[in-house]
Amino acid sequence: MPDYLDDLRLAHVLADAADAGTMARFKALDLKVETKPDMTPVSEADKAAEELIRGQLQRARPRDAILGEEYGVEGTGPRRWVIDPIDGTKNYVRGVPVWATLISLMEAGETGFQPVVGVVSAPALGRRWWAAKGHGAYSGRSLSAATRLRVSQVSKLSDASFAYSSLGGWEERGRLNGFLDLTRAVWRTRAYGDFWPYMMVAEGAIDMCAEPELSLWDMAATAIVVTEAGGTFTGLDGRPGPHSGNAAASNGILHDELLDHLNQRY
């Protein structure tokens, strides 16, 4: 089995370059922000970060395909880099430090493309998380200064901490009642949002999280960090990996109960 460590090192180099650019424009008074057709914002920093990452990948991995949030897919083949230049753009444009660049390498296999490398870099928080298939998940300032991540061992919903992004998406999809039942059953809820709750699941700081609507670039990097930390990452349909258009992540022990609640429709 490939060890993917060269790809992981490259992903860190890409994240370093992206962090320098995004931090340079964070809280800039002249930051330009547009509205995309889906009514979500995109800043000049989103576009510049993706262009930078694409350019470096084209030089370092010219045979690999690239899929990014801002510029779509380029190339074909069994290896595909998936990029979200700024996950949490709404936070970024308002000066909230909870945003990150997500970089993942996905590789074709019997069950389709699956993430084999993931880096989640949140420079405004001073945090970075990463994983490579078969090598575990880590957090730290560099590959040589890192702490291995492990999910929690909480086994009862009444002792569990659950994180989410917002209520609106659950209501729009007819899942609000099950969602609210879950919030009543757990010990604690917090709406951290975006990439952060998945990283906290991987760290064991919280026990589960979920979102009702996501794109592949939102999930590819976070999925492998969670699973390499010993957790479970699926869609709300229970399908493993980042392909269901939504996500549920947990320490694994509580996953069935998490899905049972979120799939209630009444």
PDB file of C-alpha atoms in Angstrom:
ATOM      1  CA  MET A   1       0.000   0.000   0.000  1.00  0.00           C
ATOM      2  CA  PRO A   2       1.386   3.469  -0.839  1.00  0.00           C
ATOM      3  CA  ASP A   3       2.422   5.447   2.216  1.00  0.00           C
ATOM      4  CA  TYR A   4       1.271   8.858   0.842  1.00  0.00           C
ATOM      5  CA  LEU A   5       3.812  10.689   3.010  1.00  0.00           C
ATOM      6  CA  ASP A   6       5.310  12.575   0.067  1.00  0.00           C
ATOM      7  CA  ASP A   7       1.818  13.733  -0.841  1.00  0.00           C
ATOM      8  CA  LEU A   8       1.202  14.759   2.771  1.00  0.00           C
ATOM      9  CA  ARG A   9       4.397  16.800   2.802  1.00  0.00           C
ATOM     10  CA  LEU A  10       3.322  18.487  -0.423  1.00  0.00           C
ATOM     11  CA  ALA A  11      -0.091  19.262   1.072  1.00  0.00           C
ATOM     12  CA  HIS A  12       1.645  21.024   3.964  1.00  0.00           C
ATOM     13  CA  VAL A  13       3.695  23.099   1.519  1.00  0.00           C
ATOM     14  CA  LEU A  14       0.496  24.047  -0.298  1.00  0.00           C
ATOM     15  CA  ALA A  15      -1.177  24.973   2.980  1.00  0.00           C
ATOM     16  CA  ASP A  16       1.793  27.118   4.014  1.00  0.00           C
ATOM     17  CA  ALA A  17       1.549  29.079   0.779  1.00  0.00           C
ATOM     18  CA  ALA A  18      -2.222  29.464   1.049  1.00  0.00           C
ATOM     19  CA  ASP A  19      -1.999  30.577   4.689  1.00  0.00           C
ATOM     20  CA  ALA A  20       0.426  33.362   3.804  1.00  0.00           C
ATOM     21  CA  GLY A  21      -1.945  34.709   1.185  1.00  0.00           C
ATOM     22  CA  THR A  22      -5.190  34.393   3.132  1.00  0.00           C
ATOM     23  CA  MET A  23      -3.752  35.905   6.309  1.00  0.00           C
ATOM     24  CA  ALA A  24      -2.376  38.853   4.328  1.00  0.00           C
ATOM     25  CA  ARG A  25      -5.940  39.754   3.267  1.00  0.00           C
ATOM     26  CA  PHE A  26      -7.769  38.757   6.461  1.00  0.00           C
ATOM     27  CA  LYS A  27      -9.557  41.830   7.889  1.00  0.00           C
ATOM     28  CA  ALA A  28      -8.356  43.943   4.957  1.00  0.00           C
ATOM     29  CA  LEU A  29     -10.587  46.991   4.593  1.00  0.00           C
ATOM     30  CA  ASP A  30     -10.437  46.795   0.798  1.00  0.00           C
ATOM     31  CA  LEU A  31     -11.208  43.064   0.523  1.00  0.00           C
ATOM     32  CA  LYS A  32     -13.400  42.458  -2.525  1.00  0.00           C
ATOM     33  CA  VAL A  33     -16.384  40.126  -2.015  1.00  0.00           C
ATOM     34  CA  GLU A  34     -18.794  38.863  -4.673  1.00  0.00           C
ATOM     35  CA  THR A  35     -21.969  36.771  -4.530  1.00  0.00           C
ATOM     36  CA  LYS A  36     -21.956  33.490  -6.443  1.00  0.00           C
ATOM     37  CA  PRO A  37     -25.023  32.125  -8.274  1.00  0.00           C
ATOM     38  CA  ASP A  38     -25.873  29.966  -5.245  1.00  0.00           C
ATOM     39  CA  MET A  39     -25.988  33.197  -3.192  1.00  0.00           C
ATOM     40  CA  THR A  40     -22.906  32.347  -1.157  1.00  0.00           C
ATOM     41  CA  PRO A  41     -20.030  34.836  -0.888  1.00  0.00           C
ATOM     42  CA  VAL A  42     -16.624  34.469  -2.507  1.00  0.00           C
ATOM     43  CA  SER A  43     -13.739  36.808  -1.775  1.00  0.00           C
ATOM     44  CA  GLU A  44     -10.684  37.695  -3.796  1.00  0.00           C
ATOM     45  CA  ALA A  45      -8.728  35.716  -1.195  1.00  0.00           C
ATOM     46  CA  ASP A  46     -10.703  32.527  -1.987  1.00  0.00           C
ATOM     47  CA  LYS A  47      -9.869  32.829  -5.656  1.00  0.00           C
ATOM     48  CA  ALA A  48      -6.225  33.757  -5.099  1.00  0.00           C
ATOM     49  CA  ALA A  49      -5.655  30.862  -2.698  1.00  0.00           C
ATOM     50  CA  GLU A  50      -7.139  28.323  -5.097  1.00  0.00           C
ATOM     51  CA  GLU A  51      -5.160  29.724  -8.022  1.00  0.00           C
ATOM     52  CA  LEU A  52      -1.975  29.487  -5.963  1.00  0.00           C
ATOM     53  CA  ILE A  53      -2.616  25.881  -4.930  1.00  0.00           C
ATOM     54  CA  ARG A  54      -3.563  24.867  -8.470  1.00  0.00           C
ATOM     55  CA  GLY A  55      -0.411  26.413  -9.868  1.00  0.00           C
ATOM     56  CA  GLN A  56       1.835  24.576  -7.422  1.00  0.00           C
ATOM     57  CA  LEU A  57       0.028  21.280  -8.029  1.00  0.00           C
ATOM     58  CA  GLN A  58       0.350  21.625 -11.778  1.00  0.00           C
ATOM     59  CA  ARG A  59       4.098  21.902 -11.341  1.00  0.00           C
ATOM     60  CA  ALA A  60       4.549  19.278  -8.605  1.00  0.00           C
ATOM     61  CA  ARG A  61       1.894  16.726  -9.678  1.00  0.00           C
ATOM     62  CA  PRO A  62       1.154  17.417 -13.365  1.00  0.00           C
ATOM     63  CA  ARG A  63      -0.555  14.052 -13.897  1.00  0.00           C
ATOM     64  CA  ASP A  64      -3.043  14.497 -11.065  1.00  0.00           C
ATOM     65  CA  ALA A  65      -6.517  15.975 -11.504  1.00  0.00           C
ATOM     66  CA  ILE A  66      -7.676  18.953  -9.432  1.00  0.00           C
ATOM     67  CA  LEU A  67     -11.168  19.779  -8.138  1.00  0.00           C
ATOM     68  CA  GLY A  68     -11.665  23.124  -6.426  1.00  0.00           C
ATOM     69  CA  GLU A  69     -14.655  25.027  -5.144  1.00  0.00           C
ATOM     70  CA  GLU A  70     -14.004  28.136  -7.200  1.00  0.00           C
ATOM     71  CA  TYR A  71     -12.704  26.767 -10.526  1.00  0.00           C
ATOM     72  CA  GLY A  72     -14.163  23.274 -10.864  1.00  0.00           C
ATOM     73  CA  VAL A  73     -12.409  20.154 -12.112  1.00  0.00           C
ATOM     74  CA  GLU A  74      -9.321  19.980 -14.288  1.00  0.00           C
ATOM     75  CA  GLY A  75      -7.739  16.788 -15.567  1.00  0.00           C
ATOM     76  CA  THR A  76      -8.603  13.110 -15.203  1.00  0.00           C
ATOM     77  CA  GLY A  77      -7.032  10.035 -13.701  1.00  0.00           C
ATOM     78  CA  PRO A  78      -6.986   7.904 -10.573  1.00  0.00           C
ATOM     79  CA  ARG A  79      -5.657  10.681  -8.311  1.00  0.00           C
ATOM     80  CA  ARG A  80      -7.533  13.898  -7.635  1.00  0.00           C
ATOM     81  CA  TRP A  81      -6.667  16.806  -5.354  1.00  0.00           C
ATOM     82  CA  VAL A  82      -9.722  18.428  -3.791  1.00  0.00           C
ATOM     83  CA  ILE A  83      -9.456  22.014  -2.565  1.00  0.00           C
ATOM     84  CA  ASP A  84     -11.607  24.377  -0.544  1.00  0.00           C
ATOM     85  CA  PRO A  85      -9.472  27.521  -0.495  1.00  0.00           C
ATOM     86  CA  ILE A  86     -11.388  29.078   2.393  1.00  0.00           C
ATOM     87  CA  ASP A  87     -13.910  26.951   4.251  1.00  0.00           C
ATOM     88  CA  GLY A  88     -15.885  29.490   6.266  1.00  0.00           C
ATOM     89  CA  THR A  89     -15.850  32.416   3.827  1.00  0.00           C
ATOM     90  CA  LYS A  90     -18.694  34.138   5.680  1.00  0.00           C
ATOM     91  CA  ASN A  91     -16.528  34.140   8.793  1.00  0.00           C
ATOM     92  CA  TYR A  92     -13.500  35.282   6.809  1.00  0.00           C
ATOM     93  CA  VAL A  93     -15.200  38.322   5.299  1.00  0.00           C
ATOM     94  CA  ARG A  94     -16.575  39.395   8.698  1.00  0.00           C
ATOM     95  CA  GLY A  95     -13.274  39.027  10.540  1.00  0.00           C
ATOM     96  CA  VAL A  96     -14.244  35.877  12.481  1.00  0.00           C
ATOM     97  CA  PRO A  97     -11.118  33.683  12.791  1.00  0.00           C
ATOM     98  CA  VAL A  98     -12.917  30.343  12.288  1.00  0.00           C
ATOM     99  CA  TRP A  99     -11.992  29.505   8.682  1.00  0.00           C
ATOM    100  CA  ALA A 100      -9.536  27.123   7.070  1.00  0.00           C
ATOM    101  CA  THR A 101      -7.971  25.965   3.845  1.00  0.00           C
ATOM    102  CA  LEU A 102      -8.892  22.329   3.146  1.00  0.00           C
ATOM    103  CA  ILE A 103      -6.605  20.242   0.937  1.00  0.00           C
ATOM    104  CA  SER A 104      -7.194  16.567   0.214  1.00  0.00           C
ATOM    105  CA  LEU A 105      -5.864  13.940  -2.147  1.00  0.00           C
ATOM    106  CA  MET A 106      -8.433  11.382  -3.250  1.00  0.00           C
ATOM    107  CA  GLU A 107      -7.569   8.148  -5.001  1.00  0.00           C
ATOM    108  CA  ALA A 108      -9.779   5.889  -7.090  1.00  0.00           C
ATOM    109  CA  GLY A 109     -10.581   2.465  -5.667  1.00  0.00           C
ATOM    110  CA  GLU A 110     -13.234  -0.226  -5.641  1.00  0.00           C
ATOM    111  CA  THR A 111     -15.683   2.077  -3.863  1.00  0.00           C
ATOM    112  CA  GLY A 112     -14.893   5.140  -5.979  1.00  0.00           C
ATOM    113  CA  PHE A 113     -12.685   8.052  -5.035  1.00  0.00           C
ATOM    114  CA  GLN A 114     -11.752   8.097  -1.352  1.00  0.00           C
ATOM    115  CA  PRO A 115      -9.541  10.554   0.565  1.00  0.00           C
ATOM    116  CA  VAL A 116      -6.031   9.308   1.332  1.00  0.00           C
ATOM    117  CA  VAL A 117      -4.463  12.599   2.494  1.00  0.00           C
ATOM    118  CA  GLY A 118      -6.030  15.576   4.215  1.00  0.00           C
ATOM    119  CA  VAL A 119      -4.751  18.858   5.623  1.00  0.00           C
ATOM    120  CA  VAL A 120      -6.966  21.375   7.423  1.00  0.00           C
ATOM    121  CA  SER A 121      -5.126  24.623   8.091  1.00  0.00           C
ATOM    122  CA  ALA A 122      -6.697  27.395  10.175  1.00  0.00           C
ATOM    123  CA  PRO A 123      -4.013  30.083  10.414  1.00  0.00           C
ATOM    124  CA  ALA A 124      -6.147  32.695  12.182  1.00  0.00           C
ATOM    125  CA  LEU A 125      -6.657  30.139  14.972  1.00  0.00           C
ATOM    126  CA  GLY A 126      -3.008  29.084  14.840  1.00  0.00           C
ATOM    127  CA  ARG A 127      -4.088  25.483  14.286  1.00  0.00           C
ATOM    128  CA  ARG A 128      -3.492  22.766  11.685  1.00  0.00           C
ATOM    129  CA  TRP A 129      -4.718  19.173  11.483  1.00  0.00           C
ATOM    130  CA  TRP A 130      -3.712  16.450   9.035  1.00  0.00           C
ATOM    131  CA  ALA A 131      -3.854  12.756   8.205  1.00  0.00           C
ATOM    132  CA  ALA A 132      -2.629  10.220   5.664  1.00  0.00           C
ATOM    133  CA  LYS A 133      -4.188   6.823   5.091  1.00  0.00           C
ATOM    134  CA  GLY A 134      -2.721   4.247   7.431  1.00  0.00           C
ATOM    135  CA  HIS A 135      -0.602   6.784   9.335  1.00  0.00           C
ATOM    136  CA  GLY A 136      -3.051   8.293  11.820  1.00  0.00           C
ATOM    137  CA  ALA A 137      -4.210  11.866  12.357  1.00  0.00           C
ATOM    138  CA  TYR A 138      -2.221  14.668  13.946  1.00  0.00           C
ATOM    139  CA  SER A 139      -2.359  18.296  14.990  1.00  0.00           C
ATOM    140  CA  GLY A 140       0.499  20.709  15.479  1.00  0.00           C
ATOM    141  CA  ARG A 141       2.615  23.399  13.915  1.00  0.00           C
ATOM    142  CA  SER A 142       4.613  21.069  11.668  1.00  0.00           C
ATOM    143  CA  LEU A 143       5.106  17.412  10.746  1.00  0.00           C
ATOM    144  CA  SER A 144       7.924  17.187  13.290  1.00  0.00           C
ATOM    145  CA  ALA A 145       6.054  18.970  16.095  1.00  0.00           C
ATOM    146  CA  ALA A 146       2.724  17.200  16.283  1.00  0.00           C
ATOM    147  CA  THR A 147       0.326  15.418  18.620  1.00  0.00           C
ATOM    148  CA  ARG A 148      -1.542  12.312  17.531  1.00  0.00           C
ATOM    149  CA  LEU A 149      -5.318  12.655  17.551  1.00  0.00           C
ATOM    150  CA  ARG A 150      -7.745  10.148  19.013  1.00  0.00           C
ATOM    151  CA  VAL A 151     -11.517  10.351  19.277  1.00  0.00           C
ATOM    152  CA  SER A 152     -13.312  10.179  22.611  1.00  0.00           C
ATOM    153  CA  GLN A 153     -14.616   7.048  24.292  1.00  0.00           C
ATOM    154  CA  VAL A 154     -17.928   8.563  25.411  1.00  0.00           C
ATOM    155  CA  SER A 155     -20.565   5.868  25.035  1.00  0.00           C
ATOM    156  CA  LYS A 156     -23.818   7.469  26.223  1.00  0.00           C
ATOM    157  CA  LEU A 157     -25.761  10.202  24.477  1.00  0.00           C
ATOM    158  CA  SER A 158     -26.502  11.759  27.854  1.00  0.00           C
ATOM    159  CA  ASP A 159     -22.757  12.299  28.313  1.00  0.00           C
ATOM    160  CA  ALA A 160     -22.062  13.432  24.746  1.00  0.00           C
ATOM    161  CA  SER A 161     -21.247  16.804  23.229  1.00  0.00           C
ATOM    162  CA  PHE A 162     -22.832  17.483  19.802  1.00  0.00           C
ATOM    163  CA  ALA A 163     -21.904  20.268  17.384  1.00  0.00           C
ATOM    164  CA  TYR A 164     -23.675  21.647  14.326  1.00  0.00           C
ATOM    165  CA  SER A 165     -23.642  24.706  12.047  1.00  0.00           C
ATOM    166  CA  SER A 166     -27.170  26.110  12.036  1.00  0.00           C
ATOM    167  CA  LEU A 167     -30.822  25.134  12.407  1.00  0.00           C
ATOM    168  CA  GLY A 168     -32.074  26.332   9.038  1.00  0.00           C
ATOM    169  CA  GLY A 169     -30.760  23.500   6.893  1.00  0.00           C
ATOM    170  CA  TRP A 170     -32.313  20.835   9.107  1.00  0.00           C
ATOM    171  CA  GLU A 171     -35.721  22.487   8.919  1.00  0.00           C
ATOM    172  CA  GLU A 172     -35.554  22.884   5.126  1.00  0.00           C
ATOM    173  CA  ARG A 173     -34.942  19.147   4.749  1.00  0.00           C
ATOM    174  CA  GLY A 174     -37.664  18.008   7.126  1.00  0.00           C
ATOM    175  CA  ARG A 175     -35.201  16.789   9.744  1.00  0.00           C
ATOM    176  CA  LEU A 176     -35.616  19.477  12.387  1.00  0.00           C
ATOM    177  CA  ASN A 177     -37.650  17.408  14.861  1.00  0.00           C
ATOM    178  CA  GLY A 178     -35.125  14.589  14.932  1.00  0.00           C
ATOM    179  CA  PHE A 179     -32.340  17.147  15.251  1.00  0.00           C
ATOM    180  CA  LEU A 180     -34.064  18.812  18.203  1.00  0.00           C
ATOM    181  CA  ASP A 181     -34.673  15.425  19.852  1.00  0.00           C
ATOM    182  CA  LEU A 182     -30.947  14.771  19.597  1.00  0.00           C
ATOM    183  CA  THR A 183     -30.091  18.127  21.189  1.00  0.00           C
ATOM    184  CA  ARG A 184     -32.358  17.235  24.097  1.00  0.00           C
ATOM    185  CA  ALA A 185     -30.800  13.802  24.519  1.00  0.00           C
ATOM    186  CA  VAL A 186     -27.169  14.922  24.707  1.00  0.00           C
ATOM    187  CA  TRP A 187     -25.229  16.590  27.498  1.00  0.00           C
ATOM    188  CA  ARG A 188     -24.147  19.645  25.519  1.00  0.00           C
ATOM    189  CA  THR A 189     -24.628  21.341  22.138  1.00  0.00           C
ATOM    190  CA  ARG A 190     -22.647  24.076  20.434  1.00  0.00           C
ATOM    191  CA  ALA A 191     -22.890  25.609  16.947  1.00  0.00           C
ATOM    192  CA  TYR A 192     -19.208  25.864  16.065  1.00  0.00           C
ATOM    193  CA  GLY A 193     -19.760  25.376  12.341  1.00  0.00           C
ATOM    194  CA  ASP A 194     -17.741  24.612   9.207  1.00  0.00           C
ATOM    195  CA  PHE A 195     -14.563  22.481   9.524  1.00  0.00           C
ATOM    196  CA  TRP A 196     -13.995  23.015  13.247  1.00  0.00           C
ATOM    197  CA  PRO A 197     -16.397  20.493  14.823  1.00  0.00           C
ATOM    198  CA  TYR A 198     -14.963  17.671  12.693  1.00  0.00           C
ATOM    199  CA  MET A 199     -11.501  18.498  13.975  1.00  0.00           C
ATOM    200  CA  MET A 200     -12.806  18.557  17.544  1.00  0.00           C
ATOM    201  CA  VAL A 201     -14.356  15.125  17.022  1.00  0.00           C
ATOM    202  CA  ALA A 202     -10.939  13.915  15.865  1.00  0.00           C
ATOM    203  CA  GLU A 203      -9.326  15.481  18.941  1.00  0.00           C
ATOM    204  CA  GLY A 204     -11.860  13.923  21.309  1.00  0.00           C
ATOM    205  CA  ALA A 205     -12.977  17.372  22.482  1.00  0.00           C
ATOM    206  CA  ILE A 206     -16.529  16.695  21.293  1.00  0.00           C
ATOM    207  CA  ASP A 207     -18.187  13.413  20.427  1.00  0.00           C
ATOM    208  CA  MET A 208     -20.237  13.992  17.271  1.00  0.00           C
ATOM    209  CA  CYS A 209     -21.303  16.562  14.708  1.00  0.00           C
ATOM    210  CA  ALA A 210     -23.409  16.748  11.557  1.00  0.00           C
ATOM    211  CA  GLU A 211     -24.447  19.038   8.710  1.00  0.00           C
ATOM    212  CA  PRO A 212     -27.410  18.580   6.322  1.00  0.00           C
ATOM    213  CA  GLU A 213     -25.879  19.969   3.115  1.00  0.00           C
ATOM    214  CA  LEU A 214     -22.222  19.968   2.033  1.00  0.00           C
ATOM    215  CA  SER A 215     -20.049  19.667  -1.061  1.00  0.00           C
ATOM    216  CA  LEU A 216     -17.201  17.228  -1.598  1.00  0.00           C
ATOM    217  CA  TRP A 217     -14.568  19.928  -1.043  1.00  0.00           C
ATOM    218  CA  ASP A 218     -16.118  20.662   2.369  1.00  0.00           C
ATOM    219  CA  MET A 219     -15.673  17.070   3.486  1.00  0.00           C
ATOM    220  CA  ALA A 220     -12.769  15.280   1.788  1.00  0.00           C
ATOM    221  CA  ALA A 221     -10.016  16.581   4.090  1.00  0.00           C
ATOM    222  CA  THR A 222     -12.077  16.460   7.276  1.00  0.00           C
ATOM    223  CA  ALA A 223     -13.273  12.915   6.570  1.00  0.00           C
ATOM    224  CA  ILE A 224      -9.830  11.331   6.576  1.00  0.00           C
ATOM    225  CA  VAL A 225      -8.737  13.267   9.664  1.00  0.00           C
ATOM    226  CA  VAL A 226     -11.765  11.941  11.559  1.00  0.00           C
ATOM    227  CA  THR A 227     -11.378   8.343  10.392  1.00  0.00           C
ATOM    228  CA  GLU A 228      -7.608   8.216  10.941  1.00  0.00           C
ATOM    229  CA  ALA A 229      -8.253   9.462  14.484  1.00  0.00           C
ATOM    230  CA  GLY A 230     -10.427   6.388  15.023  1.00  0.00           C
ATOM    231  CA  GLY A 231     -13.790   7.989  14.350  1.00  0.00           C
ATOM    232  CA  THR A 232     -16.576   7.400  11.850  1.00  0.00           C
ATOM    233  CA  PHE A 233     -17.477   9.751   8.978  1.00  0.00           C
ATOM    234  CA  THR A 234     -20.538   9.058   6.831  1.00  0.00           C
ATOM    235  CA  GLY A 235     -23.423  10.751   5.116  1.00  0.00           C
ATOM    236  CA  LEU A 236     -26.766  10.898   6.888  1.00  0.00           C
ATOM    237  CA  ASP A 237     -27.599   7.822   4.808  1.00  0.00           C
ATOM    238  CA  GLY A 238     -24.805   5.923   6.562  1.00  0.00           C
ATOM    239  CA  ARG A 239     -22.634   5.716   3.444  1.00  0.00           C
ATOM    240  CA  PRO A 240     -18.962   5.897   4.474  1.00  0.00           C
ATOM    241  CA  GLY A 241     -16.913   8.812   3.206  1.00  0.00           C
ATOM    242  CA  PRO A 242     -17.642  12.298   1.849  1.00  0.00           C
ATOM    243  CA  HIS A 243     -19.999  11.487  -1.035  1.00  0.00           C
ATOM    244  CA  SER A 244     -23.531  11.867   0.311  1.00  0.00           C
ATOM    245  CA  GLY A 245     -23.970  15.640   0.097  1.00  0.00           C
ATOM    246  CA  ASN A 246     -24.166  15.846   3.891  1.00  0.00           C
ATOM    247  CA  ALA A 247     -22.162  14.562   6.819  1.00  0.00           C
ATOM    248  CA  ALA A 248     -22.263  12.907  10.207  1.00  0.00           C
ATOM    249  CA  ALA A 249     -19.073  12.369  12.188  1.00  0.00           C
ATOM    250  CA  SER A 250     -18.606  10.762  15.567  1.00  0.00           C
ATOM    251  CA  ASN A 251     -16.330   8.774  17.805  1.00  0.00           C
ATOM    252  CA  GLY A 252     -17.882   5.685  16.207  1.00  0.00           C
ATOM    253  CA  ILE A 253     -19.460   4.425  19.402  1.00  0.00           C
ATOM    254  CA  LEU A 254     -22.379   6.845  19.118  1.00  0.00           C
ATOM    255  CA  HIS A 255     -22.733   6.847  15.350  1.00  0.00           C
ATOM    256  CA  ASP A 256     -25.807   4.664  14.990  1.00  0.00           C
ATOM    257  CA  GLU A 257     -27.699   6.704  17.583  1.00  0.00           C
ATOM    258  CA  LEU A 258     -26.611   9.922  15.870  1.00  0.00           C
ATOM    259  CA  LEU A 259     -27.973   8.729  12.520  1.00  0.00           C
ATOM    260  CA  ASP A 260     -31.161   7.341  14.077  1.00  0.00           C
ATOM    261  CA  HIS A 261     -32.044  10.750  15.470  1.00  0.00           C
ATOM    262  CA  LEU A 262     -31.101  12.768  12.397  1.00  0.00           C
ATOM    263  CA  ASN A 263     -33.058  10.503  10.042  1.00  0.00           C
ATOM    264  CA  GLN A 264     -36.336  10.900  11.928  1.00  0.00           C
ATOM    265  CA  ARG A 265     -38.944  12.594   9.754  1.00  0.00           C
ATOM    266  CA  TYR A 266     -42.200  13.578  11.408  1.00  0.00           C
TER     267      TYR A 266
END
